[in-house]
Structures are given as structure tokens and as C-alpha cells.
Amino acid sequence: MSDLEQFRAETREWLQANCPEEMRQPVRGPEDHCWGGRKWQFQSDAQRVWMERMAEKGWTAPQWPQEYGGGGLTPEQAAILDEEMKRINARTPVSNFGFWMLGPALLKFGSDELKRKHLPPICRGEIRWCQGYSEPNAGSDLASLQTRAEDKGDHFLVNGQKIWTSYADKADWIFCLVRTDPNATKHNGISFVLFDMETPGVTTRPIELISGESPFCETFFDDVKVEKDAVVGELNRGWDVAKYLLTHERNNIGGEPPGYLKGRALGPLAAEHVGTENGKLADSALRADIARLETDHMAFRALVAKVRAEAEAGEGVGALSAVLKYYGTELNKRRYELMMDAMGAEGLEWESERTQGGMFASEWLRSKGNSIEGGTSEVMLGIVSKRVLGLPDA
Amino acid sequence: MSDLEQFRAETREWLQANCPEEMRQPVRGPEDHCWGGRKWQFQSDAQRVWMERMAEKGWTAPQWPQEYGGGGLTPEQAAILDEEMKRINARTPVSNFGFWMLGPALLKFGSDELKRKHLPPICRGEIRWCQGYSEPNAGSDLASLQTRAEDKGDHFLVNGQKIWTSYADKADWIFCLVRTDPNATKHNGISFVLFDMETPGVTTRPIELISGESPFCETFFDDVKVEKDAVVGELNRGWDVAKYLLTHERNNIGGEPPGYLKGRALGPLAAEHVGTENGKLADSALRADIARLETDHMAFRALVAKVRAEAEAGEGVGALSAVLKYYGTELNKRRYELMMDAMGAEGLEWESERTQGGMFASEWLRSKGNSIEGGTSEVMLGIVSKRVLGLPDA
Amino acid sequence: MRLNDEQQMLQDSVARLMADKGPVSRLRELRDNRDEKGYDQPLWQAMVEAGLTGILVPEEHGGIAFGLVGAGLVAQEIGRNLSVTPFLSTAVLGATALSTGATAEQQSQWLPAIAEGTALVALAVDEGAKHRPDNLSTRYEGGKISGDKLLVLDGHVADLLLVAATDGSGSALYLVDPKASGVTIERTIMVDSRNAARIRFDNVDAEPMADGAAALQTALRAGRAVLAAELAGLSREVFERTLGYLKERKQFGRLIGTFQALQHRAAQLMIDVTMTEALALQALDACDNNADDADAQVFAAKGKAARTALLAGQEGVQMHGGIGMTDEFDIGFFLKRARAGGETLGDANFCADRFATLGGY
Amino acid sequence: MRLNDEQQMLQDSVARLMADKGPVSRLRELRDNRDEKGYDQPLWQAMVEAGLTGILVPEEHGGIAFGLVGAGLVAQEIGRNLSVTPFLSTAVLGATALSTGATAEQQSQWLPAIAEGTALVALAVDEGAKHRPDNLSTRYEGGKISGDKLLVLDGHVADLLLVAATDGSGSALYLVDPKASGVTIERTIMVDSRNAARIRFDNVDAEPMADGAAALQTALRAGRAVLAAELAGLSREVFERTLGYLKERKQFGRLIGTFQALQHRAAQLMIDVTMTEALALQALDACDNNADDADAQVFAAKGKAARTALLAGQEGVQMHGGIGMTDEFDIGFFLKRARAGGETLGDANFCADRFATLGGY
């Protein structure tokens, strides 16, 4: 038995023994997702136990070094863990921006001290992070951000306003882009800092979306004191960290729909609602639209697989991440439009038990944000035309 | 009986008596269209007789003043003439760029002398005109044209090269944009001049298109002497004339397909080729595409009708002509794509009698030029966004 | 077609009325207050006073009989402002159905009440996810109706229900008293914050019309044509708001309206909106004139309007960026209404299918 | 999927071969000279020498059995250069059909000849305007075939015809000698200057295969997958030529590639092209591995490739402006081939229909 085979056998056995039955049920809604953190209310003992057991193995962050609370797994081992979890439908034990974003940034840019301070609590699900990037006048043009951190000798004094801070009202700490040198050119003079959301002077206000959810906040900083050693990477070089994370974020988008459509094929779903004639969807235009969408999606998945294979071979993804971000989100929007076409009147009910409070329409509306957040489709196309195609500026 | 009713009755009677039977048959191909001019070979006596009889009435140019060889009809009378001709399927007696383009320009900008000299031969079908606008490096950016007309005291000396000169090899005279003041800014210093294509120094070379036809030429001017009184409008203000004509040209595009598809509905045509199931096209995706196209076309026709009604009420068309040019040509391209989808293998045969020498594919290919000639779709959208929407330049 | 002076005056006065009394902020209030009636009562009252509730009611029944072009002009302004009234259900669908197919007695009872604003009417046709008016399960037999309906616009506040049912030989409309025994009404609030009801009919007394089949077909056609006009108005408003934002929002040190890719998309949207308006009016006019191709025109107009409104809503949100995704900002209301209005009385695919069938393919 | 070293070497050598010996200028020559054979004989000979004619022929019959991924790599380069050879008809369709379903004797007779370049094979399937392989009129009965075929690629130069016919129980392939009595062949030149033939079979001797049904289905699938790769290569070439033009052509005092609207469209085209390449290779690989969803992947790949190639051709001509419309310039050849290749063995709608059926809707 090879090492990997043995790892698989042991993992399977461990999961079988340690994953509570309840944590093998499909996720029913956002509340079944465990975000962790100081304010987290576990939905059940099983949810708590599962998180703790996985954290103890380091498997909440399988590939992070063990010294920082991770599992220290190789990519091959991590893939096996993932497969074995999927095999029994095990839920993700805990996840938040600490895992997706801050961790990778700290591992690449952070000092050993910062890693030791922040990574273990993330792995244990104790601290939930949020991201402070956009500002009202710095959206697509993120580098024009104006939140200032003044050097007061032994600390920074932060003043300004962020917007689109995901779950800022529920997070414990924030990683945040601030301007530390107002005289430098736009992309310079920005630093990437970390601070506790309970620091005096931090206030948040949830933003209600058109989908009815409030996953984002406005966040205000009024004379917030931040330690000077809370800077990730070099002072005034925070844009490098931000760029790295944005690319990383875009890479994570594989075009698979979240929520209700996750794992559901659109064609058979449509058949339930619009009916069939001779085994084909009764709405033949919808049938053609779905087949075209699914064809495009299959092509997209082939591209994602190719890019991933190349990345694993060390060829790097680079600006292609903009391609994936652009096309994956546009596909997702098309998919939700067709879902709404298929569901007709039944998809439109908003305040009803039948639709679990308008779940279908809400997810459709929420999908519209996909091509805005994390870099708009227009910005992505600009990146592609400049950095991939090499087209010149005017 | 009102005057108009009487006019209709007389017109009907005259047409009945004077339109040869052969000229009431549908046009079978380009050769059935009478272009007129010194080099024209009439396809039949009937074609010649019909042109001459109509010219005598002034009805080759129904609304032009009688003193210049036109019919002097009011718009209402001209509409009646048009209806009565359509009623018996009477062909257009003669037509060329003299009627469509130069005539309107002369009537608006020309001196009485120029009108007297040039309009009557146009009306009689004696002189066929072509248009010298584009140059190899002045396509979309027409105003950057470089063909020069040097003032030599009693005449201009014209040197340069035009491209996309429609039927220059078959035309007798050309109306041409030339630079008369090389020191003026781009849009100034251009003049609109007229000269005979038999003037020494004029040579033409037909351009073969991807469709196999050669309706355009490259035209070269090598020390061509042009009379100084051959300028339409003011010297160095030729751009005004050109702009007027471009708008006029764009107005003439109603989105109706030419050639084989003229007057043919796409749906039933497709049914002949792809077959039907339960009365519906067997290719249901094609059926949806055709219905969407025809819906868009119906919307476009409604817009054209509205713009025309407003124009007749004196509200002017202005930049909306760019809307019509853009959408009409894009519709036409979509229509030919769907025709090719419908015809499948039968549409692809190129050198065969069955397809009259690849007529279907040839028309499909020719339609690709519609969104390039007379101002590209991109230029049209630019005009719309600047002049209709008032969006600012960068 | 061009509007005549009378129509132009109507459009101007309705535009003022809706902007004054029925702006988007009223929709927001009604939604946030979870208004029990679910429509804008003061606005509806003002429309009664302006004669608009009787716009399709014959003069002998107290209406102004302005024709569908007139109703379309009202709907355009409703679309621009997202005004919430029972105009479609009562003044268009109800009035058209009754004046087309009802008996003289039924007309005398209901048409003046519609014009005077003392009765609301709701049309119950759909039974499943999609609009399939020729394939109904609801049965009329021996004076009684049984079946399940949904998407009954304003069904929970209606004084009269017009129910589509089949007696075995074809679909027709029947009059049902919403308070009759056997009627169960569940109000459902839709994504656009409008009302629709699910209504169960369990062996309920129903009254046939003189020509209930014609009433159904004519009402559906009128409703589709008027909805096309509403969606055209909605699209125009979204386009104008978005164009305004392009001229005002700066990123990368310049107005975003200077970016050529957005300019071209804005131009394409304007063209679609302008064509949709023209087609909707033309289709309404074709109905008023009983043109041969009126059905084809209405299917084209409704289908095109559904697509244009959705495109406008999508582009509107995208071009507004993050702010467009917030509930605080109005643009999302237009997107929601675009989808709900597009679905109502047959979506774009339904219309394309009918249009193709009429075209013989 | 990623190419292995062997596949990468094949791609590199084929790319050089096609660019050297089979560039677009050769297509133009063949067309202008009205070449009798209608294909590039020197190039075909070079392909024979390189072993490419036997790329799908088993080693025991003298081939190199490189699999469909290998054939797809060849087709990509054919697409980039518009090289004119009987590769699809003979090396892909012919070799696949024979090695799948022919008797041992038939295989021994024909497969080495294909690999050695001494025999050309043509597949006769289509009978009408559209590809409908499950609905054939051509009959096989008592050892004889009768029927009319069209779009028989390289049919006028073939040494062996594989004819799809039905014996009443289903469609299968039969071997027919093109010189047999009762065969009438009319060469037709298509818009892409390739050959196709219309062939009439009037009670012609035909030889059944061991499994002619499997031969037909497997050959069609292989042909579609390889065509997808060809169209992907064509699209890549059009895209690159167009991108080059955007970086070179000036209007309004600037490179047209600086216009944002064109930049975004170029980016979108690149994305479609890149996805199409990835999908085509993945589908070919799925066939080689007999993956469960190989059929679905092939229909997706062929459909997507047909749409992408047409889009590339359209955008290529439009972005080149007037020059793109001239025959003197090469871009039009790609547009023509895009449509002909898209139609061959089932257009995008045909593929979408099959794809949907496989998806259960």
C-alpha cells in the first residue's frame, strides 16, 4: 500500500468515526454553514463538535503548516481528504475570510510573529475575519481609496469609511487597506493592516441588498488606534498584498452555482416546471437556451481544468484568473435567468413558505452582484485585453 | 373626386398603358436592375422603352423639380405613384448614385448652373454616377482623406487614390471628396467636386469581394484636371455636403433584405429545408431564433415608421439615422445567418446551377459588408452615444 | 404611429399624475408598511377622478373609451414610476373582458362600477408555473366551477373574479363572487411587491358570459399589449436613470460614461428601448383598429418588451455597480418588476412560440 | 487535460508541416486553378510520409494508432492553415468506421491502404439540407443499395465509399465501390472551396460490415470531435490575425486596438476560442478513454466550436473592416470554412438537441 493509499484509508476511517451523522446531511440554507468566531452561535452540538475535531487534526486548513495550526498536508493528501469528505457528504467544518483570504496573504507576506498570532485562532474557528477594501468612491478603481492611517509614533490612527465589508457586523477582526502615505502616487502609500473590530471607533451598518439579504456592511472608522506591528508585508506596499489576494479570490470561482442550483441540473429542473412533450421540454426555446448554456458551461469547466492543470505544473495562472472570474460569473447569471424562466410564477413568490421566503428570486437577484463584486466584468475584460492580449492604452 | 384621387386614377391609367409587360415581372438578378449611363447595355427593348417613357414624365426622379428633369410631384403624389407602381409590380425604371446621392446634394448645395448641367442627364438615365469617398487610410475616419486637388489657377490638379468606389468601372462621372486646403484642420479644407471618369489620369481596378462579386473599385487619380466650377457648395466646405449625404444614405436603410430574401419570410423558407413536426419547424432552436429575429424586425419596422412619421412632420431625423443604419444592417446580417442555418448543405454549394452559382452563400457573405460600408456599426454606435445620448469623450 | 393631440395631452397629464402621486417611493412605502390592500389607494382614487379607471369602459357605461393606445400611455407612465394600482387587473383585463363578452346585465352591473372606482376585478387564468391559457384544468359544469388558480393579480382585494375554465368544449371566462362559498383566497406577495393570489374554487357558483371565450381571448390580448407598454416605460426609465449615472459617476479619474464599452452598450440599450416603445404603441393601435396582424403584433410586442425590460434591468444594475445591488437604491425595483411583468400573461418564449405559429412555422 | 510529451511533439511537428506545406495560399491556388482533384496532393503525400494518414489506423495494419487526441491536434493545425486534404474523410471517418465495424478481411484490405496513402475513403450519410443520420431514406436490400446522398466529402476522388443506409431495422454503413455500376457521382464545390459530392446509388452492389451500425455511430462521433478541433484551430488563427490587425491599423489618429469597445469584444472572443480549444481536446480525450459522457462532450464540443468559429469569422471580418471583405485578403476564407465546417456532421442546433436529449430534457 502506497503512502497515499494508506493516508486515504486512515482518513476514511477517521472521518467515519468522527464526523457526526448530522454533519453529513446536505446544507439546507446559509445557517448550516459554520462561520466560526467569537459571536458564532452553533446551530447544534454536532456543528461544534465537528469543527473542534477537525481543528484538532489541523484539517480546517489542511495545507497550512502544522506549526500554525494547519494540517501540513501535501496537495495530493489534501485532494484525498477532500474526496473522502465528499464521499460521505461531510460538511465543511468552518470557513470564513480568514481561511480564504487572510491566511494565504499571511503565509506569503506576513512575518513569523503575525503568522503565530493570527493563523492558529483562524484554524480553531475562534476568530472570524472580514475584508476592508472598497470605499464609496473606490470601487472598480480600488487604488483610489482614501481611508487614512496616520502615524502617531507608537500607533496608527485610522479614519475613513469602507463599504461592501462582508459580514463586518459578525466578524471579530478585519484586514483592511489604508493609506499610510497620502503623498505617494495612487498605488503606492497603501498598507495592509489588521485590527480588532471591537477597537473603539469602529462601527458597522448592514446594507440590505435587492435580494433581501444583508451580507455586506458599511464600516466607519473614527480615530481607531491600530498597532504599528499590525502591518502585513512592507509599509506602503499593501497594494501588492491586495493584488495577490484579488487574483487568489478570482481563482476560486469555478462557475458552479451556489445555493439552490448547486449540484442541480437545469434541464430536468425545467422539465418539472414547464413540462415535457415527447420527452423534450415543452418550451423548446428554453430547451435550446439551456442546452447552449450547459454547452458553454462544459467548455468553461474544460478551461478551468486546463488552467488548474497548468497551475499545478507551475505555469501560473496570472491574468487568466480574470478570464475565469469574468466568464464564471456571467455564466452564473445566465443560469439564474434560465432558472427563473423555467420556474415562472412559482419562482416569483417572495413572501411565501412555498418558496422558503422567496429563495429562488432572492438567489437570482443575488447573482447579479457576482459580476460586480471582486472586480466588475468590465474591469476583468480590461485586464484581459491589456495583460493577456497586450492591447495598448489609448 | 379629390385632386389626389384624380392623380391616382390618371397615374394608374398611364402606367397600365405604358409599362411593358416584361417590366412587371419580378427582378431575377442584378442584371435586371437598370443602372443607366453611357456604357449601359439594355437587357431588352422593354427595359429601354420603360426608362425612356418614365424619364419623359419626369418620373425617374418623381419629386425633383420639373425644370431639372424631375416630376415635380408632392410627397403625397410621389407616394401614390409608388403605390401604383407596386400594385402592378412595375420595376424601378432606372437608378444609380446620381439619383440616390448626387441629386439630393445638388438640390441642397448646388448652384443653379450645376443643377441644370447635371440633373437632367441623371433623370434621363444618360449619366451614371459613382461616389469617391473612402481611401485606404481613410475608412471609418473619412475626414482624414488625403486625395489632393491643387489649385492650378484655371483648374484643379487631382492626385490620390480612392477605394470602395461603387461600380467606378461602369460609371460615367464621379462625385468626389478631395483636400483643397492641406493646411486646414482635418474636417476643413475638403471640397466636394464632380468630374468625368473619362478624364485622362483616371484609372479603376475592380475589387473582388469574398462574395465573388465586384461591385467596388480602387480608383486612382494621376494628375487629373478638374474644372474649378465643378465644386458643389463652398470651396473647403465639402465635409458639410458629405455629412448630409451620409445621413441621407443611412436613412434609406429600412432593414429589408435585398436579393433572394427580399419579400420572403424566413420561417416558411426554413420549413421547406429543415422540415416540420406538428406544424412547427423540426429544428426548434432555429424556430426560436427566427421568431426572435422577426420580433426584433417588427420592432425595427415600428421604429422606422415612427421616425419617418416624425420626419414628415418636420421633426428631423438627425442622429437617429445612425440608429437605423446600425440596427438595420445588423438585423440583415442575423437574417442571412439564419437563412444559411436553415438551408444547410444546400446553401453551401458554390459552383452549381442548383444554387445559381452559390447565390445563397454569396448573399450571406455580401451581407457582412453592410455593417462596414456607409459607416461601420462601431462608428454608428459612437455617433449614437455622443449625439443622441450626449455621453462625453474621454 | 404618432400620437394625436388628444393622446399627447393624455400622456402629459398622466405623466404628471404618476410622477406626483405614484413615484417609486410609494412602492417602497407600501412594501415596507406591509400594506394590507397592497396597492396605492390615494393614487387609485386620483386615477378614478381623472377618468382613467374607465379608459376602456364604453361611454354608455360611464367610461371614456379611449382605446388601448390610451391605456398603453397610462401603462407607460405606470412603468416609469412603478406605480402600484389595480389598473391592469381592473381597468384593462376586467373592463376588456366584460365589455367584450359579458351580457348586457353583467355589463350594466360592473362596467360603471369599474369606471367609478367602486369595484375591483381580477382575472384568474394561470394554474401552474407557466402561462398556458389553452390548456386549463379548471372545470365549469352545471353552473359550478372547481379548480386551482395562481398569479391572480389583485385577487385578494377583488370584488369580482373572472375565472377561466373549460366546459369541455373550450376555455371561457365565468363570473365568480370572491365571497361565495367554496372560494379560498391566499394573498401572495411577489418579488416585485405586487399582489397575486392563489385561489381555490371548490364547486363554486359561477355565472357564464354571453361570449366568455371571446372575453378571455380579447382580455388576454389587451393585457399583453398594455403590459408591453408598461415594460417599455419601465425600460425607458431604467435607461434614463442609468444614462444619468454614467454622466455622474467617476472612477479612474473620469466619468464612467466616457468608457467606450459602456457607451456602446448604452447605445444598444437605448435602441432596444426605443424600438420597444414604438412596437408597443403600434401593437396597441393595431388592436384598436382590429388590424389583421394585431395578434402577431401583440405577441411580438409583449415578447420584445419582456426581453428589453430584463436587459434594461440587468444593464441598469451592472452599470450602477455596487450601489445598484442595494435595496436602498431604486434600480433593483425595476429589475424585479421587469421579471414579474415579463412573466405575466406569457413570457418571451410563450410569445415567440405564438408568433411563430401565426407566421406558419 | 494537458498534452503529454508525445502529443506535444506531434503538435509541434504538425504545426511546422502545415505552415510550410499547407498554408492558406495553397487553398487559394487550388481554388483559382480549379484543381481537378480538389485537394493538396503534395501536402497529402507529406502527411503520408509523416504517418499522419494512419493516425487512427491500428498498428497491426500499419498505422500509428495515436488516438483521437492526436487526430485532433492534426486537425487544429489544419484549421489554422485551412489546409486542404482528405484527412477528415479518409484518415478520421474512413479509418474509424473500418477499424470499428469492418470484417477482418475488409480491414486488411483497406486500413493499410489508408495508412500508406494509396486509398481515399468517403463517407456518404446526408441526404437533404440538414444532417439527419437517424432518419435515412437510402435502403440496403439483398446486397444492393439505392438512394441519393450529398455532402459526401471528397466523394469524387474516393477509392471506397462507405454508405449509410437502412435495411429496415436501423442505420449502418456499407462498402461500395465508386466505380460500380449504378453509381453516379457529381462533384460539387462548396463555399469553402472544398469538395463534396452528390452521389446517386441505383441498385448498386454493396458489402455489409461486421458491425456497420457501430461503425457509423463511432465514425460520426470521431468526425464531430475532430471537426471541433479543426474549428478551434481555425478560430484561434482568426483571433490572432485579428488581434494583430488591431495592433497595426490606425484610424482617427490611433491604433484601433486602443478602442475599448473593440478591446472588450476581442477579449470575449479570446475567451470563447480558449474554451473551445479546451473543450475539443477534452472531448477527444473522453472518446479515447471511452468516458461515460463522451457523447455529450462531443456534441458540446462540436456545437460550441461551430458557434465560436462563426463568431470568430464574423468578428474577424468586421474588425478588419473593408479589407476583410475583399477576396484578396485571407480572412474571408476562414469565415467560409467556419460555416461549412460548422454544418458538416451536424450544426450547432443539431448538437444542442442531442446534448439536451442526453441530459434528459
mmCIF file of N, CA, C and O in Angstrom, chain C residues 54-79:
data_model
loop_
_atom_site.group_PDB
_atom_site.id
_atom_site.type_symbol
_atom_site.label_atom_id
_atom_site.label_comp_id
_atom_site.label_asym_id
_atom_site.label_seq_id
_atom_site.Cartn_x
_atom_site.Cartn_y
_atom_site.Cartn_z
ATOM 1 N N GLY C 54 -61.855 54.228 -16.176
ATOM 2 C CA GLY C 54 -62.828 53.927 -17.221
ATOM 3 C C GLY C 54 -62.271 54.105 -18.615
ATOM 4 O O GLY C 54 -63.025 54.272 -19.576
ATOM 5 N N ILE C 55 -60.964 54.030 -18.731
ATOM 6 C CA ILE C 55 -60.343 54.343 -20.030
ATOM 7 C C ILE C 55 -60.753 53.355 -21.120
ATOM 8 O O ILE C 55 -60.796 53.708 -22.302
ATOM 9 N N LEU C 56 -61.113 52.135 -20.716
ATOM 10 C CA LEU C 56 -61.573 51.154 -21.702
ATOM 11 C C LEU C 56 -63.064 50.837 -21.536
ATOM 12 O O LEU C 56 -63.577 49.903 -22.150
ATOM 13 N N VAL C 57 -63.721 51.600 -20.682
ATOM 14 C CA VAL C 57 -65.159 51.374 -20.481
ATOM 15 C C VAL C 57 -65.942 52.224 -21.488
ATOM 16 O O VAL C 57 -65.645 53.412 -21.646
ATOM 17 N N PRO C 58 -66.898 51.597 -22.174
ATOM 18 C CA PRO C 58 -67.694 52.353 -23.151
ATOM 19 C C PRO C 58 -68.388 53.550 -22.495
ATOM 20 O O PRO C 58 -68.716 53.515 -21.305
ATOM 21 N N GLU C 59 -68.617 54.577 -23.304
ATOM 22 C CA GLU C 59 -69.184 55.802 -22.751
ATOM 23 C C GLU C 59 -70.558 55.562 -22.136
ATOM 24 O O GLU C 59 -70.904 56.165 -21.123
ATOM 25 N N GLU C 60 -71.350 54.652 -22.742
ATOM 26 C CA GLU C 60 -72.692 54.433 -22.198
ATOM 27 C C GLU C 60 -72.657 53.837 -20.806
ATOM 28 O O GLU C 60 -73.650 53.871 -20.076
ATOM 29 N N HIS C 61 -71.477 53.313 -20.416
ATOM 30 C CA HIS C 61 -71.344 52.780 -19.054
ATOM 31 C C HIS C 61 -70.503 53.692 -18.187
ATOM 32 O O HIS C 61 -69.980 53.281 -17.161
ATOM 33 N N GLY C 62 -70.328 54.926 -18.643
ATOM 34 C CA GLY C 62 -69.654 55.909 -17.793
ATOM 35 C C GLY C 62 -68.161 55.995 -18.000
ATOM 36 O O GLY C 62 -67.467 56.674 -17.238
ATOM 37 N N GLY C 63 -67.665 55.312 -19.024
ATOM 38 C CA GLY C 63 -66.230 55.361 -19.264
ATOM 39 C C GLY C 63 -65.864 56.437 -20.265
ATOM 40 O O GLY C 63 -66.728 57.188 -20.729
ATOM 41 N N ILE C 64 -64.565 56.509 -20.576
ATOM 42 C CA ILE C 64 -64.137 57.492 -21.575
ATOM 43 C C ILE C 64 -63.718 56.808 -22.883
ATOM 44 O O ILE C 64 -63.412 57.492 -23.853
ATOM 45 N N ALA C 65 -63.708 55.480 -22.900
ATOM 46 C CA ALA C 65 -63.493 54.702 -24.132
ATOM 47 C C ALA C 65 -62.360 55.262 -24.977
ATOM 48 O O ALA C 65 -62.519 55.559 -26.153
ATOM 49 N N PHE C 66 -61.209 55.373 -24.339
ATOM 50 C CA PHE C 66 -60.080 55.998 -25.021
ATOM 51 C C PHE C 66 -59.308 55.013 -25.881
ATOM 52 O O PHE C 66 -58.407 55.376 -26.617
ATOM 53 N N GLY C 67 -59.637 53.776 -25.757
ATOM 54 C CA GLY C 67 -58.956 52.768 -26.581
ATOM 55 C C GLY C 67 -57.659 52.292 -25.947
ATOM 56 O O GLY C 67 -57.179 52.849 -24.956
ATOM 57 N N LEU C 68 -57.120 51.245 -26.547
ATOM 58 C CA LEU C 68 -55.929 50.624 -25.970
ATOM 59 C C LEU C 68 -54.696 51.515 -26.069
ATOM 60 O O LEU C 68 -53.811 51.446 -25.212
ATOM 61 N N VAL C 69 -54.616 52.330 -27.107
ATOM 62 C CA VAL C 69 -53.474 53.252 -27.164
ATOM 63 C C VAL C 69 -53.474 54.127 -25.914
ATOM 64 O O VAL C 69 -52.433 54.332 -25.275
ATOM 65 N N GLY C 70 -54.657 54.603 -25.535
ATOM 66 C CA GLY C 70 -54.762 55.409 -24.312
ATOM 67 C C GLY C 70 -54.340 54.614 -23.083
ATOM 68 O O GLY C 70 -53.565 55.097 -22.244
ATOM 69 N N ALA C 71 -54.842 53.382 -22.988
ATOM 70 C CA ALA C 71 -54.465 52.549 -21.839
ATOM 71 C C ALA C 71 -52.967 52.306 -21.820
ATOM 72 O O ALA C 71 -52.330 52.281 -20.759
ATOM 73 N N GLY C 72 -52.379 52.140 -23.001
ATOM 74 C CA GLY C 72 -50.941 51.926 -23.101
ATOM 75 C C GLY C 72 -50.162 53.138 -22.632
ATOM 76 O O GLY C 72 -49.115 53.008 -21.978
ATOM 77 N N LEU C 73 -50.668 54.321 -22.944
ATOM 78 C CA LEU C 73 -49.977 55.536 -22.489
ATOM 79 C C LEU C 73 -49.978 55.613 -20.965
ATOM 80 O O LEU C 73 -48.986 56.000 -20.342
ATOM 81 N N VAL C 74 -51.121 55.236 -20.353
ATOM 82 C CA VAL C 74 -51.184 55.193 -18.892
ATOM 83 C C VAL C 74 -50.176 54.169 -18.371
ATOM 84 O O VAL C 74 -49.405 54.439 -17.440
ATOM 85 N N ALA C 75 -50.157 53.007 -19.018
ATOM 86 C CA ALA C 75 -49.274 51.935 -18.549
ATOM 87 C C ALA C 75 -47.804 52.324 -18.668
ATOM 88 O O ALA C 75 -46.991 51.978 -17.803
ATOM 89 N N GLN C 76 -47.466 53.037 -19.718
ATOM 90 C CA GLN C 76 -46.075 53.503 -19.868
ATOM 91 C C GLN C 76 -45.639 54.309 -18.647
ATOM 92 O O GLN C 76 -44.536 54.134 -18.122
ATOM 93 N N GLU C 77 -46.528 55.202 -18.203
ATOM 94 C CA GLU C 77 -46.167 56.047 -17.055
ATOM 95 C C GLU C 77 -46.165 55.226 -15.773
ATOM 96 O O GLU C 77 -45.368 55.477 -14.870
ATOM 97 N N ILE C 78 -47.064 54.250 -15.692
ATOM 98 C CA ILE C 78 -47.024 53.320 -14.568
ATOM 99 C C ILE C 78 -45.676 52.602 -14.547
ATOM 100 O O ILE C 78 -45.036 52.455 -13.500
ATOM 101 N N GLY C 79 -45.215 52.210 -15.729
ATOM 102 C CA GLY C 79 -43.929 51.528 -15.824
ATOM 103 C C GLY C 79 -42.771 52.419 -15.422
ATOM 104 O O GLY C 79 -41.841 51.983 -14.752
#
